[in-house]
Amino acid sequence: MSDADRFDHGGFEGEDEKKDDKDEQQEGYGTPDGPSGPGDPVNGDRNGNGQDPDRSPRIPMPRASVEDGGRPLPALGDLTDLTPRPAPLVLEHRVLKSLLGAWALAACSPEEATAVEEHLGDCGSCADEALRLRNAVGLLHPPESLDLDPALRTRVLDGCLGRRPPRIPVPDWAAPYDAETARLDALLQDIGDAEWHAPVRLRWFKGEGPTSRRTTVAGVIAHLLTVDGLVAVALGLDDPLGKAAAEHSTPEARTEAYWRASYFPPTRGVRGPWREQSHDLVRTVSFTGGGSGSARRAVSYGDFELPLHDAMLDRAFECWVHAEDIAEAVDYPYGPPSPRHLHRMIDLAARVLPNVLAARRQAGLAAAPHHHLVPAGEPGRSLRLEIEGLGGGEWLIPLDSPAARGSADLEVAHVALDGVEFCRLAAGHVSPAEAAAGQVGDREAIRDVLFAAASLSRM
């Protein structure tokens, strides 16, 4: 028998295929009880060749090759893309130009996108417009936050003033106040009308524990306006309290008087007077400069006084603290001051600490000195205050007398704090017992200094 005679249904019927047929019969295929049922082609022919004409062959027939058929080969494009392409859109120029925005946003249909892209190759003006729109779309999905770097303002001003120094520069001791009021004003410009009535809780430390007062965002700005008015009065400017100023000399009393005098709760309208007053303060101290006359000028806070230089630092510190209160209330990102300004604020707190410690001792809130009072200018027992991070440094705090001089040889305790953490302690936002401080040495001295730092805060 030749190979042609043995070829059946498109393949050689060898030993393997015969074995497969036998296995199928054993498993029930091709038997009267199997799935095929009686009359299956395996059991007998129906058309003489073992194949039911109404059913597909069990073994497919081989497909004829195109080359063997003598027919022409199909075009290459027909092999790669057998789906018919729709006819290209023919649109007017004005319609194509109106689709540029949607095309830049990938919002066109495939036919429209094809028509626009073909048009961009022929129209230069539309191509320029499409490029500009594509670049604008990239700005809609920035990889980073759109919030400006807090140090950007300082860098820009330093660059501008380095090229062209001002005729009347802002003194270094007033620069922190100028920067912090500008940062707070930028925050206020970003919030809506409803957020001016968001609740804010002013917190400070009084005596042996924390205290607080509830107000709104507008109420906080009113508070800053009235307390900044103490500096304005010292510089000969108008007092925002007007005639009622003579009866209220402390920051807390002035704030309560301003709130009571308002017929309605303060609104965003208080931003204008506050910002105008802050500009007047910076402008006035810039004209006074840093001469001896301004150094001798004192600002009264009712029960204590601060030199003008320190009062401006104090106002910058409080502006930052209350800006964080507002930012927390309206869910706004807000960072600390620049390191050099933060260092000045920490230095002011360290210089005032001996006086606050002495006042607490007189009130019976701190331990009595272990020795007699040290004469002014003489070294005495000291605590080393180490501030880490932003605005860092070291200060020796005299413990037995505010007029004594800190001495490393008489150091009895050492406290280490992060710069921002120390400022929040001084603002009354962190309890002295909860301050994350590294401590070593005299535990009583450490406690007294931490509580004195918290007592620097006020409304």
PDB file of C-alpha atoms in Angstrom, residues 2-268:
ATOM      1  CA  SER A   2       1.357   3.387  -0.944  1.00  0.00           C
ATOM      2  CA  ASP A   3       1.484   6.468   1.319  1.00  0.00           C
ATOM      3  CA  ALA A   4      -1.340   8.000  -0.661  1.00  0.00           C
ATOM      4  CA  ASP A   5      -3.575   5.013   0.033  1.00  0.00           C
ATOM      5  CA  ARG A   6      -2.812   5.227   3.751  1.00  0.00           C
ATOM      6  CA  PHE A   7      -3.618   8.949   3.965  1.00  0.00           C
ATOM      7  CA  ASP A   8      -7.143   9.344   5.317  1.00  0.00           C
ATOM      8  CA  HIS A   9      -8.953  12.589   6.253  1.00  0.00           C
ATOM      9  CA  GLY A  10      -5.856  14.738   6.091  1.00  0.00           C
ATOM     10  CA  GLY A  11      -3.303  12.594   7.980  1.00  0.00           C
ATOM     11  CA  PHE A  12      -1.453   9.266   8.201  1.00  0.00           C
ATOM     12  CA  GLU A  13      -3.358   6.578  10.025  1.00  0.00           C
ATOM     13  CA  GLY A  14      -0.425   5.112  11.908  1.00  0.00           C
ATOM     14  CA  GLU A  15      -0.164   2.992  14.963  1.00  0.00           C
ATOM     15  CA  ASP A  16      -0.656   5.909  17.334  1.00  0.00           C
ATOM     16  CA  GLU A  17      -3.964   6.916  15.731  1.00  0.00           C
ATOM     17  CA  LYS A  18      -5.250   3.383  15.804  1.00  0.00           C
ATOM     18  CA  LYS A  19      -4.386   3.214  19.474  1.00  0.00           C
ATOM     19  CA  ASP A  20      -6.306   6.458  20.087  1.00  0.00           C
ATOM     20  CA  ASP A  21      -9.387   5.095  18.326  1.00  0.00           C
ATOM     21  CA  LYS A  22      -9.244   1.970  20.427  1.00  0.00           C
ATOM     22  CA  ASP A  23      -8.965   4.014  23.616  1.00  0.00           C
ATOM     23  CA  GLU A  24     -11.989   6.089  22.620  1.00  0.00           C
ATOM     24  CA  GLN A  25     -14.079   2.971  22.142  1.00  0.00           C
ATOM     25  CA  GLN A  26     -13.028   1.656  25.524  1.00  0.00           C
ATOM     26  CA  GLU A  27     -14.042   4.921  27.173  1.00  0.00           C
ATOM     27  CA  GLY A  28     -17.540   4.816  25.693  1.00  0.00           C
ATOM     28  CA  TYR A  29     -17.051   6.908  22.586  1.00  0.00           C
ATOM     29  CA  GLY A  30     -18.489   5.414  19.427  1.00  0.00           C
ATOM     30  CA  THR A  31     -20.530   2.772  21.272  1.00  0.00           C
ATOM     31  CA  PRO A  32     -24.326   2.516  21.424  1.00  0.00           C
ATOM     32  CA  ASP A  33     -24.185   3.604  25.077  1.00  0.00           C
ATOM     33  CA  GLY A  34     -21.635   6.329  24.564  1.00  0.00           C
ATOM     34  CA  PRO A  35     -22.153   9.952  23.721  1.00  0.00           C
ATOM     35  CA  SER A  36     -22.067   9.299  20.018  1.00  0.00           C
ATOM     36  CA  GLY A  37     -25.077   7.051  20.073  1.00  0.00           C
ATOM     37  CA  PRO A  38     -26.052   4.465  17.515  1.00  0.00           C
ATOM     38  CA  GLY A  39     -25.019   5.046  13.970  1.00  0.00           C
ATOM     39  CA  ASP A  40     -21.824   6.937  14.907  1.00  0.00           C
ATOM     40  CA  PRO A  41     -19.360   7.080  12.009  1.00  0.00           C
ATOM     41  CA  VAL A  42     -17.013   4.969  14.049  1.00  0.00           C
ATOM     42  CA  ASN A  43     -19.530   2.114  14.022  1.00  0.00           C
ATOM     43  CA  GLY A  44     -20.509   2.441  10.459  1.00  0.00           C
ATOM     44  CA  ASP A  45     -20.539   4.694   7.408  1.00  0.00           C
ATOM     45  CA  ARG A  46     -23.517   6.885   6.573  1.00  0.00           C
ATOM     46  CA  ASN A  47     -22.267   8.273   3.297  1.00  0.00           C
ATOM     47  CA  GLY A  48     -19.814   5.616   2.340  1.00  0.00           C
ATOM     48  CA  ASN A  49     -16.728   7.358   3.734  1.00  0.00           C
ATOM     49  CA  GLY A  50     -17.493   7.192   7.461  1.00  0.00           C
ATOM     50  CA  GLN A  51     -18.592  10.832   7.743  1.00  0.00           C
ATOM     51  CA  ASP A  52     -22.014  12.280   8.532  1.00  0.00           C
ATOM     52  CA  PRO A  53     -22.672  14.979   5.923  1.00  0.00           C
ATOM     53  CA  ASP A  54     -24.447  17.200   8.485  1.00  0.00           C
ATOM     54  CA  ARG A  55     -21.589  17.198  10.994  1.00  0.00           C
ATOM     55  CA  SER A  56     -18.083  18.625  10.829  1.00  0.00           C
ATOM     56  CA  PRO A  57     -15.268  16.112  10.360  1.00  0.00           C
ATOM     57  CA  ARG A  58     -13.776  14.672  13.498  1.00  0.00           C
ATOM     58  CA  ILE A  59     -10.340  15.339  12.024  1.00  0.00           C
ATOM     59  CA  PRO A  60     -10.303  18.661  10.080  1.00  0.00           C
ATOM     60  CA  MET A  61      -9.311  18.617   6.476  1.00  0.00           C
ATOM     61  CA  PRO A  62      -6.018  20.380   5.642  1.00  0.00           C
ATOM     62  CA  ARG A  63      -6.320  23.934   4.416  1.00  0.00           C
ATOM     63  CA  ALA A  64      -5.000  24.652   0.957  1.00  0.00           C
ATOM     64  CA  SER A  65      -2.112  27.076   0.706  1.00  0.00           C
ATOM     65  CA  VAL A  66      -2.569  30.330  -1.175  1.00  0.00           C
ATOM     66  CA  GLU A  67       0.588  29.667  -3.155  1.00  0.00           C
ATOM     67  CA  ASP A  68      -0.751  26.270  -4.351  1.00  0.00           C
ATOM     68  CA  GLY A  69      -4.048  27.710  -5.533  1.00  0.00           C
ATOM     69  CA  GLY A  70      -2.573  29.894  -8.236  1.00  0.00           C
ATOM     70  CA  ARG A  71      -4.466  32.925  -6.995  1.00  0.00           C
ATOM     71  CA  PRO A  72      -2.802  36.378  -6.545  1.00  0.00           C
ATOM     72  CA  LEU A  73      -1.435  37.118  -3.096  1.00  0.00           C
ATOM     73  CA  PRO A  74      -3.337  39.718  -1.013  1.00  0.00           C
ATOM     74  CA  ALA A  75      -1.842  43.168  -0.516  1.00  0.00           C
ATOM     75  CA  LEU A  76       0.299  43.742   2.573  1.00  0.00           C
ATOM     76  CA  GLY A  77      -2.162  46.292   3.935  1.00  0.00           C
ATOM     77  CA  ASP A  78      -4.952  43.750   3.762  1.00  0.00           C
ATOM     78  CA  LEU A  79      -2.921  41.332   5.918  1.00  0.00           C
ATOM     79  CA  THR A  80      -2.027  43.852   8.626  1.00  0.00           C
ATOM     80  CA  ASP A  81      -5.392  45.567   8.908  1.00  0.00           C
ATOM     81  CA  LEU A  82      -8.426  43.595   7.791  1.00  0.00           C
ATOM     82  CA  THR A  83     -10.981  45.973   9.382  1.00  0.00           C
ATOM     83  CA  PRO A  84     -12.256  48.652   7.043  1.00  0.00           C
ATOM     84  CA  ARG A  85     -11.213  52.132   8.060  1.00  0.00           C
ATOM     85  CA  PRO A  86     -13.842  54.863   8.279  1.00  0.00           C
ATOM     86  CA  ALA A  87     -13.558  57.706   5.898  1.00  0.00           C
ATOM     87  CA  PRO A  88     -11.562  60.622   7.389  1.00  0.00           C
ATOM     88  CA  LEU A  89     -13.578  63.540   8.719  1.00  0.00           C
ATOM     89  CA  VAL A  90     -13.588  66.690   6.632  1.00  0.00           C
ATOM     90  CA  LEU A  91     -14.066  69.616   8.997  1.00  0.00           C
ATOM     91  CA  GLU A  92     -13.845  73.357   8.565  1.00  0.00           C
ATOM     92  CA  HIS A  93     -10.955  75.315  10.035  1.00  0.00           C
ATOM     93  CA  ARG A  94     -13.089  76.965  12.700  1.00  0.00           C
ATOM     94  CA  VAL A  95     -14.402  73.584  13.853  1.00  0.00           C
ATOM     95  CA  LEU A  96     -10.909  72.121  14.031  1.00  0.00           C
ATOM     96  CA  LYS A  97      -9.712  75.136  15.991  1.00  0.00           C
ATOM     97  CA  SER A  98     -12.550  74.705  18.482  1.00  0.00           C
ATOM     98  CA  LEU A  99     -11.481  71.082  19.016  1.00  0.00           C
ATOM     99  CA  LEU A 100      -7.921  71.985  20.051  1.00  0.00           C
ATOM    100  CA  GLY A 101      -8.821  72.210  23.742  1.00  0.00           C
ATOM    101  CA  ALA A 102     -10.537  68.840  23.737  1.00  0.00           C
ATOM    102  CA  TRP A 103      -7.636  67.367  21.763  1.00  0.00           C
ATOM    103  CA  ALA A 104      -5.116  68.657  24.332  1.00  0.00           C
ATOM    104  CA  LEU A 105      -7.176  66.972  27.079  1.00  0.00           C
ATOM    105  CA  ALA A 106      -7.399  63.732  25.030  1.00  0.00           C
ATOM    106  CA  ALA A 107     -11.193  64.112  25.019  1.00  0.00           C
ATOM    107  CA  CYS A 108     -11.730  63.860  21.231  1.00  0.00           C
ATOM    108  CA  SER A 109     -13.047  60.825  19.410  1.00  0.00           C
ATOM    109  CA  PRO A 110     -10.476  58.887  17.327  1.00  0.00           C
ATOM    110  CA  GLU A 111     -11.863  60.381  14.093  1.00  0.00           C
ATOM    111  CA  GLU A 112     -11.725  63.929  15.489  1.00  0.00           C
ATOM    112  CA  ALA A 113      -8.214  63.421  16.873  1.00  0.00           C
ATOM    113  CA  THR A 114      -7.026  62.187  13.455  1.00  0.00           C
ATOM    114  CA  ALA A 115      -8.574  65.180  11.711  1.00  0.00           C
ATOM    115  CA  VAL A 116      -7.003  67.625  14.207  1.00  0.00           C
ATOM    116  CA  GLU A 117      -3.550  66.063  13.951  1.00  0.00           C
ATOM    117  CA  GLU A 118      -3.633  66.130  10.142  1.00  0.00           C
ATOM    118  CA  HIS A 119      -4.696  69.773  10.295  1.00  0.00           C
ATOM    119  CA  LEU A 120      -1.828  70.703  12.675  1.00  0.00           C
ATOM    120  CA  GLY A 121       0.663  69.687  10.004  1.00  0.00           C
ATOM    121  CA  ASP A 122      -0.748  72.286   7.601  1.00  0.00           C
ATOM    122  CA  CYS A 123      -1.743  75.186   9.932  1.00  0.00           C
ATOM    123  CA  GLY A 124       1.039  76.922  11.853  1.00  0.00           C
ATOM    124  CA  SER A 125      -1.217  79.074  14.046  1.00  0.00           C
ATOM    125  CA  CYS A 126      -3.229  76.065  15.198  1.00  0.00           C
ATOM    126  CA  ALA A 127      -0.029  74.126  15.839  1.00  0.00           C
ATOM    127  CA  ASP A 128       1.265  76.905  18.124  1.00  0.00           C
ATOM    128  CA  GLU A 129      -2.062  77.043  19.929  1.00  0.00           C
ATOM    129  CA  ALA A 130      -2.090  73.243  20.353  1.00  0.00           C
ATOM    130  CA  LEU A 131       1.421  73.303  21.853  1.00  0.00           C
ATOM    131  CA  ARG A 132       0.413  76.034  24.301  1.00  0.00           C
ATOM    132  CA  LEU A 133      -2.680  74.091  25.371  1.00  0.00           C
ATOM    133  CA  ARG A 134      -0.696  70.875  25.830  1.00  0.00           C
ATOM    134  CA  ASN A 135       1.753  72.716  28.120  1.00  0.00           C
ATOM    135  CA  ALA A 136      -1.174  74.164  30.080  1.00  0.00           C
ATOM    136  CA  VAL A 137      -2.667  70.688  30.523  1.00  0.00           C
ATOM    137  CA  GLY A 138       0.626  69.588  32.080  1.00  0.00           C
ATOM    138  CA  LEU A 139       0.157  72.228  34.783  1.00  0.00           C
ATOM    139  CA  LEU A 140      -3.220  70.751  35.739  1.00  0.00           C
ATOM    140  CA  HIS A 141      -1.497  67.662  37.118  1.00  0.00           C
ATOM    141  CA  PRO A 142       1.617  68.916  38.929  1.00  0.00           C
ATOM    142  CA  PRO A 143       3.862  66.243  40.430  1.00  0.00           C
ATOM    143  CA  GLU A 144       4.321  68.344  43.582  1.00  0.00           C
ATOM    144  CA  SER A 145       2.194  70.561  45.801  1.00  0.00           C
ATOM    145  CA  LEU A 146       1.273  74.027  44.532  1.00  0.00           C
ATOM    146  CA  ASP A 147       1.935  75.520  47.977  1.00  0.00           C
ATOM    147  CA  LEU A 148       4.850  77.926  47.869  1.00  0.00           C
ATOM    148  CA  ASP A 149       8.022  77.252  49.776  1.00  0.00           C
ATOM    149  CA  PRO A 150       7.855  79.255  53.057  1.00  0.00           C
ATOM    150  CA  ALA A 151      11.407  80.472  52.419  1.00  0.00           C
ATOM    151  CA  LEU A 152      10.575  81.718  48.906  1.00  0.00           C
ATOM    152  CA  ARG A 153       9.662  85.237  50.055  1.00  0.00           C
ATOM    153  CA  THR A 154      12.923  85.615  51.961  1.00  0.00           C
ATOM    154  CA  ARG A 155      14.993  84.402  49.018  1.00  0.00           C
ATOM    155  CA  VAL A 156      13.244  86.727  46.569  1.00  0.00           C
ATOM    156  CA  LEU A 157      13.641  89.733  48.850  1.00  0.00           C
ATOM    157  CA  ASP A 158      17.290  88.930  49.524  1.00  0.00           C
ATOM    158  CA  GLY A 159      17.929  88.652  45.791  1.00  0.00           C
ATOM    159  CA  CYS A 160      16.166  91.937  45.012  1.00  0.00           C
ATOM    160  CA  LEU A 161      17.728  93.865  47.885  1.00  0.00           C
ATOM    161  CA  GLY A 162      21.158  92.447  47.018  1.00  0.00           C
ATOM    162  CA  ARG A 163      20.921  94.045  43.582  1.00  0.00           C
ATOM    163  CA  ARG A 164      19.313  97.273  44.684  1.00  0.00           C
ATOM    164  CA  PRO A 165      19.519  98.072  48.404  1.00  0.00           C
ATOM    165  CA  PRO A 166      16.539 100.090  49.720  1.00  0.00           C
ATOM    166  CA  ARG A 167      16.955 103.750  50.581  1.00  0.00           C
ATOM    167  CA  ILE A 168      15.316 103.127  53.970  1.00  0.00           C
ATOM    168  CA  PRO A 169      15.901  99.470  54.917  1.00  0.00           C
ATOM    169  CA  VAL A 170      13.839  97.520  57.446  1.00  0.00           C
ATOM    170  CA  PRO A 171      15.955  97.015  60.611  1.00  0.00           C
ATOM    171  CA  ASP A 172      17.081  93.462  61.309  1.00  0.00           C
ATOM    172  CA  TRP A 173      15.128  93.369  64.567  1.00  0.00           C
ATOM    173  CA  ALA A 174      11.909  94.287  62.721  1.00  0.00           C
ATOM    174  CA  ALA A 175      12.408  91.827  59.833  1.00  0.00           C
ATOM    175  CA  PRO A 176      10.804  88.863  61.692  1.00  0.00           C
ATOM    176  CA  TYR A 177       7.620  90.878  62.305  1.00  0.00           C
ATOM    177  CA  ASP A 178       7.539  92.023  58.676  1.00  0.00           C
ATOM    178  CA  ALA A 179       7.939  88.428  57.447  1.00  0.00           C
ATOM    179  CA  GLU A 180       5.405  86.832  59.806  1.00  0.00           C
ATOM    180  CA  THR A 181       2.677  89.392  59.155  1.00  0.00           C
ATOM    181  CA  ALA A 182       3.181  88.905  55.410  1.00  0.00           C
ATOM    182  CA  ARG A 183       2.900  85.104  55.787  1.00  0.00           C
ATOM    183  CA  LEU A 184      -0.275  85.397  57.852  1.00  0.00           C
ATOM    184  CA  ASP A 185      -1.771  87.855  55.361  1.00  0.00           C
ATOM    185  CA  ALA A 186      -1.111  85.363  52.542  1.00  0.00           C
ATOM    186  CA  LEU A 187      -2.996  82.714  54.537  1.00  0.00           C
ATOM    187  CA  LEU A 188      -5.926  85.073  55.087  1.00  0.00           C
ATOM    188  CA  GLN A 189      -6.166  85.822  51.375  1.00  0.00           C
ATOM    189  CA  ASP A 190      -6.617  82.115  50.628  1.00  0.00           C
ATOM    190  CA  ILE A 191      -9.574  81.430  52.925  1.00  0.00           C
ATOM    191  CA  GLY A 192     -13.246  82.005  52.115  1.00  0.00           C
ATOM    192  CA  ASP A 193     -15.841  84.116  53.910  1.00  0.00           C
ATOM    193  CA  ALA A 194     -17.256  81.166  55.855  1.00  0.00           C
ATOM    194  CA  GLU A 195     -13.827  80.191  57.198  1.00  0.00           C
ATOM    195  CA  TRP A 196     -13.496  83.541  58.965  1.00  0.00           C
ATOM    196  CA  HIS A 197     -16.079  82.207  61.415  1.00  0.00           C
ATOM    197  CA  ALA A 198     -14.296  78.881  61.968  1.00  0.00           C
ATOM    198  CA  PRO A 199     -13.848  78.235  65.720  1.00  0.00           C
ATOM    199  CA  VAL A 200     -10.371  78.768  67.156  1.00  0.00           C
ATOM    200  CA  ARG A 201      -9.264  78.076  70.712  1.00  0.00           C
ATOM    201  CA  LEU A 202      -6.556  80.392  72.054  1.00  0.00           C
ATOM    202  CA  ARG A 203      -4.375  78.484  74.521  1.00  0.00           C
ATOM    203  CA  TRP A 204      -1.841  79.693  77.046  1.00  0.00           C
ATOM    204  CA  PHE A 205      -0.361  78.719  80.425  1.00  0.00           C
ATOM    205  CA  LYS A 206      -1.378  80.505  83.593  1.00  0.00           C
ATOM    206  CA  GLY A 207       0.044  79.760  87.059  1.00  0.00           C
ATOM    207  CA  GLU A 208       0.222  75.972  87.344  1.00  0.00           C
ATOM    208  CA  GLY A 209      -1.933  74.842  84.424  1.00  0.00           C
ATOM    209  CA  PRO A 210      -3.194  75.558  80.919  1.00  0.00           C
ATOM    210  CA  THR A 211      -6.125  77.805  80.117  1.00  0.00           C
ATOM    211  CA  SER A 212      -7.926  78.714  76.914  1.00  0.00           C
ATOM    212  CA  ARG A 213     -10.430  81.073  75.318  1.00  0.00           C
ATOM    213  CA  ARG A 214     -12.767  80.267  72.438  1.00  0.00           C
ATOM    214  CA  THR A 215     -13.075  82.655  69.497  1.00  0.00           C
ATOM    215  CA  THR A 216     -13.072  82.651  65.678  1.00  0.00           C
ATOM    216  CA  VAL A 217     -10.514  83.306  62.945  1.00  0.00           C
ATOM    217  CA  ALA A 218     -11.707  86.907  62.741  1.00  0.00           C
ATOM    218  CA  GLY A 219     -11.509  87.143  66.539  1.00  0.00           C
ATOM    219  CA  VAL A 220      -7.848  86.081  66.448  1.00  0.00           C
ATOM    220  CA  ILE A 221      -7.017  88.864  63.962  1.00  0.00           C
ATOM    221  CA  ALA A 222      -8.869  91.325  66.192  1.00  0.00           C
ATOM    222  CA  HIS A 223      -6.721  90.116  69.103  1.00  0.00           C
ATOM    223  CA  LEU A 224      -3.522  90.690  67.112  1.00  0.00           C
ATOM    224  CA  LEU A 225      -4.792  94.142  66.082  1.00  0.00           C
ATOM    225  CA  THR A 226      -5.382  95.271  69.661  1.00  0.00           C
ATOM    226  CA  VAL A 227      -2.109  93.912  71.107  1.00  0.00           C
ATOM    227  CA  ASP A 228      -0.045  95.268  68.216  1.00  0.00           C
ATOM    228  CA  GLY A 229      -1.693  98.552  69.125  1.00  0.00           C
ATOM    229  CA  LEU A 230       0.559  98.676  72.218  1.00  0.00           C
ATOM    230  CA  VAL A 231       3.565  99.034  69.906  1.00  0.00           C
ATOM    231  CA  ALA A 232       1.656 101.536  67.772  1.00  0.00           C
ATOM    232  CA  VAL A 233       0.991 103.723  70.835  1.00  0.00           C
ATOM    233  CA  ALA A 234       4.686 103.614  71.793  1.00  0.00           C
ATOM    234  CA  LEU A 235       5.570 104.827  68.282  1.00  0.00           C
ATOM    235  CA  GLY A 236       3.004 107.641  68.356  1.00  0.00           C
ATOM    236  CA  LEU A 237       0.510 105.961  66.028  1.00  0.00           C
ATOM    237  CA  ASP A 238      -3.244 105.642  66.500  1.00  0.00           C
ATOM    238  CA  ASP A 239      -4.577 103.114  68.996  1.00  0.00           C
ATOM    239  CA  PRO A 240      -7.203 100.757  67.506  1.00  0.00           C
ATOM    240  CA  LEU A 241      -9.113 100.874  70.828  1.00  0.00           C
ATOM    241  CA  GLY A 242      -9.550 104.634  70.615  1.00  0.00           C
ATOM    242  CA  LYS A 243     -10.801 106.295  73.816  1.00  0.00           C
ATOM    243  CA  ALA A 244     -11.234 102.983  75.633  1.00  0.00           C
ATOM    244  CA  ALA A 245      -7.485 102.374  75.585  1.00  0.00           C
ATOM    245  CA  ALA A 246      -6.842 104.293  78.828  1.00  0.00           C
ATOM    246  CA  GLU A 247      -8.953 101.851  80.856  1.00  0.00           C
ATOM    247  CA  HIS A 248      -7.306  98.686  79.487  1.00  0.00           C
ATOM    248  CA  SER A 249      -3.548  98.295  79.518  1.00  0.00           C
ATOM    249  CA  THR A 250      -2.887  94.537  79.413  1.00  0.00           C
ATOM    250  CA  PRO A 251      -3.174  92.440  76.218  1.00  0.00           C
ATOM    251  CA  GLU A 252      -5.995  90.331  77.641  1.00  0.00           C
ATOM    252  CA  ALA A 253      -8.018  93.325  78.855  1.00  0.00           C
ATOM    253  CA  ARG A 254      -7.574  95.149  75.539  1.00  0.00           C
ATOM    254  CA  THR A 255      -8.717  92.120  73.560  1.00  0.00           C
ATOM    255  CA  GLU A 256     -11.812  91.570  75.696  1.00  0.00           C
ATOM    256  CA  ALA A 257     -12.693  95.273  75.421  1.00  0.00           C
ATOM    257  CA  TYR A 258     -12.421  95.179  71.620  1.00  0.00           C
ATOM    258  CA  TRP A 259     -14.584  92.074  71.396  1.00  0.00           C
ATOM    259  CA  ARG A 260     -17.231  93.593  73.683  1.00  0.00           C
ATOM    260  CA  ALA A 261     -17.294  96.880  71.767  1.00  0.00           C
ATOM    261  CA  SER A 262     -18.109  95.116  68.489  1.00  0.00           C
ATOM    262  CA  TYR A 263     -21.824  95.154  67.748  1.00  0.00           C
ATOM    263  CA  PHE A 264     -21.428  91.971  65.711  1.00  0.00           C
ATOM    264  CA  PRO A 265     -18.774  89.229  65.784  1.00  0.00           C
ATOM    265  CA  PRO A 266     -15.680  90.291  63.815  1.00  0.00           C
ATOM    266  CA  THR A 267     -15.673  89.319  60.142  1.00  0.00           C
ATOM    267  CA  ARG A 268     -13.061  89.421  57.408  1.00  0.00           C
TER     268      ARG A 268
END
